Amino acid sequence: MKLYLSSYKVGNNMGELKKWISEHDNNILVIPNALDVFPDGERKTNGILEKSKELEVLGFNPVQLDLRNYFNKPEQLKKEIKDFKAFYVLGGNIFVLRRAMRLSGFDNYLREIATDPDYLYSGFSAGICVLANDLHGIHLADEPEQDPYNYGEIIWEGIGLIDYMPVPHYDTPEHPESHLMYDVVTYLENHNLKYQTLKDGDVIIEDLNTLDTNLNKKTR
């Protein structure tokens, strides 16, 4: 699986996404469940449409996938998405997104296809943090107790596709959460947890089948 991990929106390495389209197809599933921390309504819908438009400009055909429709139905989810090879996971609340992935079985699906080079996982902010092994540290920039699904517990275990925490919006004063990321980095360093910082615009690209990394930011 190729990972395209952006700090915010599609980031500054859009050529990689266009290359994906040229080598595969342009269908992509947009997963907005990190935004379930907000009530359904016009504002939320417009935000999702805005992010989808960015993909359309690149040449993608975005199709929205609401994981809530597949809670406790992992086999049905697999059937629904079996013809899609690309995913784009939006930002929002990391812990809400993590719950949605577990309840739908999407987390296990990602683990199953992780070493298949014909898949693309792209996303930003919460959509990339959720891939880490451990979600401790990033809680200082989010609200772990937010639980719109009444799941009843905080999931601290990430998906585990990468062995570090991507720290988005780092040293990006124009982003309202940027100042929180300094505390996140301090926590991660004090607990000897691996991390990689990204300013808005930065992108990490990895091929999980080879574990080669092309990183344009500092690494810890």
PDB file of N, CA, C and O in Angstrom, residues 7-8 12 169-179 182 199-201:
ATOM      1  N   SER A   7      -0.207  16.905   6.028  1.00  0.00           N
ATOM      2  CA  SER A   7      -0.549  17.633   7.241  1.00  0.00           C
ATOM      3  C   SER A   7      -1.936  18.241   7.141  1.00  0.00           C
ATOM      4  O   SER A   7      -2.740  18.160   8.077  1.00  0.00           O
ATOM      5  N   TYR A   8      -2.228  18.846   5.976  1.00  0.00           N
ATOM      6  CA  TYR A   8      -3.515  19.532   5.818  1.00  0.00           C
ATOM      7  C   TYR A   8      -3.946  19.494   4.363  1.00  0.00           C
ATOM      8  O   TYR A   8      -3.153  19.825   3.469  1.00  0.00           O
ATOM      9  N   ASN A  12       1.418  19.473  -0.736  1.00  0.00           N
ATOM     10  CA  ASN A  12       2.200  20.046  -1.837  1.00  0.00           C
ATOM     11  C   ASN A  12       2.868  19.020  -2.744  1.00  0.00           C
ATOM     12  O   ASN A  12       3.742  19.378  -3.528  1.00  0.00           O
ATOM     13  N   HIS A 169       0.405  20.025  11.317  1.00  0.00           N
ATOM     14  CA  HIS A 169       0.224  21.448  11.658  1.00  0.00           C
ATOM     15  C   HIS A 169       1.374  21.994  12.521  1.00  0.00           C
ATOM     16  O   HIS A 169       1.233  23.023  13.175  1.00  0.00           O
ATOM     17  N   TYR A 170       2.509  21.299  12.523  1.00  0.00           N
ATOM     18  CA  TYR A 170       3.618  21.715  13.380  1.00  0.00           C
ATOM     19  C   TYR A 170       4.269  22.985  12.835  1.00  0.00           C
ATOM     20  O   TYR A 170       4.521  23.101  11.631  1.00  0.00           O
ATOM     21  N   ASP A 171       4.529  23.924  13.706  1.00  0.00           N
ATOM     22  CA  ASP A 171       5.192  25.174  13.317  1.00  0.00           C
ATOM     23  C   ASP A 171       4.474  25.830  12.145  1.00  0.00           C
ATOM     24  O   ASP A 171       5.092  26.310  11.197  1.00  0.00           O
ATOM     25  N   THR A 172       3.140  25.837  12.220  1.00  0.00           N
ATOM     26  CA  THR A 172       2.292  26.445  11.192  1.00  0.00           C
ATOM     27  C   THR A 172       1.370  27.438  11.889  1.00  0.00           C
ATOM     28  O   THR A 172       0.217  27.108  12.210  1.00  0.00           O
ATOM     29  N   PRO A 173       1.839  28.636  12.169  1.00  0.00           N
ATOM     30  CA  PRO A 173       1.087  29.576  13.017  1.00  0.00           C
ATOM     31  C   PRO A 173      -0.312  29.887  12.509  1.00  0.00           C
ATOM     32  O   PRO A 173      -1.211  30.185  13.308  1.00  0.00           O
ATOM     33  N   GLU A 174      -0.531  29.800  11.208  1.00  0.00           N
ATOM     34  CA  GLU A 174      -1.840  30.135  10.668  1.00  0.00           C
ATOM     35  C   GLU A 174      -2.897  29.069  10.975  1.00  0.00           C
ATOM     36  O   GLU A 174      -4.096  29.321  10.820  1.00  0.00           O
ATOM     37  N   HIS A 175      -2.448  27.885  11.403  1.00  0.00           N
ATOM     38  CA  HIS A 175      -3.419  26.844  11.764  1.00  0.00           C
ATOM     39  C   HIS A 175      -3.763  26.966  13.247  1.00  0.00           C
ATOM     40  O   HIS A 175      -2.865  27.062  14.093  1.00  0.00           O
ATOM     41  N   PRO A 176      -5.048  26.940  13.617  1.00  0.00           N
ATOM     42  CA  PRO A 176      -5.446  27.187  15.004  1.00  0.00           C
ATOM     43  C   PRO A 176      -4.965  26.125  15.998  1.00  0.00           C
ATOM     44  O   PRO A 176      -4.944  26.396  17.209  1.00  0.00           O
ATOM     45  N   GLU A 177      -4.581  24.941  15.522  1.00  0.00           N
ATOM     46  CA  GLU A 177      -4.125  23.902  16.436  1.00  0.00           C
ATOM     47  C   GLU A 177      -2.608  23.794  16.501  1.00  0.00           C
ATOM     48  O   GLU A 177      -2.077  22.951  17.238  1.00  0.00           O
ATOM     49  N   SER A 178      -1.913  24.639  15.763  1.00  0.00           N
ATOM     50  CA  SER A 178      -0.462  24.503  15.661  1.00  0.00           C
ATOM     51  C   SER A 178       0.221  24.590  17.023  1.00  0.00           C
ATOM     52  O   SER A 178       1.140  23.818  17.325  1.00  0.00           O
ATOM     53  N   HIS A 179      -0.221  25.517  17.869  1.00  0.00           N
ATOM     54  CA  HIS A 179       0.444  25.715  19.159  1.00  0.00           C
ATOM     55  C   HIS A 179       0.334  24.478  20.043  1.00  0.00           C
ATOM     56  O   HIS A 179       1.196  24.237  20.906  1.00  0.00           O
ATOM     57  N   TYR A 182       3.308  21.579  19.834  1.00  0.00           N
ATOM     58  CA  TYR A 182       4.547  21.642  20.605  1.00  0.00           C
ATOM     59  C   TYR A 182       4.430  20.789  21.864  1.00  0.00           C
ATOM     60  O   TYR A 182       5.382  20.102  22.259  1.00  0.00           O
ATOM     61  N   LYS A 199       4.778  20.454   8.718  1.00  0.00           N
ATOM     62  CA  LYS A 199       4.098  21.732   8.542  1.00  0.00           C
ATOM     63  C   LYS A 199       2.968  21.546   7.547  1.00  0.00           C
ATOM     64  O   LYS A 199       2.996  20.624   6.726  1.00  0.00           O
ATOM     65  N   ASP A 200       1.976  22.418   7.593  1.00  0.00           N
ATOM     66  CA  ASP A 200       0.920  22.344   6.587  1.00  0.00           C
ATOM     67  C   ASP A 200       1.525  22.539   5.204  1.00  0.00           C
ATOM     68  O   ASP A 200       2.303  23.473   4.971  1.00  0.00           O
ATOM     69  N   GLY A 201       1.178  21.640   4.321  1.00  0.00           N
ATOM     70  CA  GLY A 201       1.789  21.580   2.998  1.00  0.00           C
ATOM     71  C   GLY A 201       2.710  20.390   2.853  1.00  0.00           C
ATOM     72  O   GLY A 201       2.864  19.846   1.752  1.00  0.00           O
TER      73      GLY A 201
END
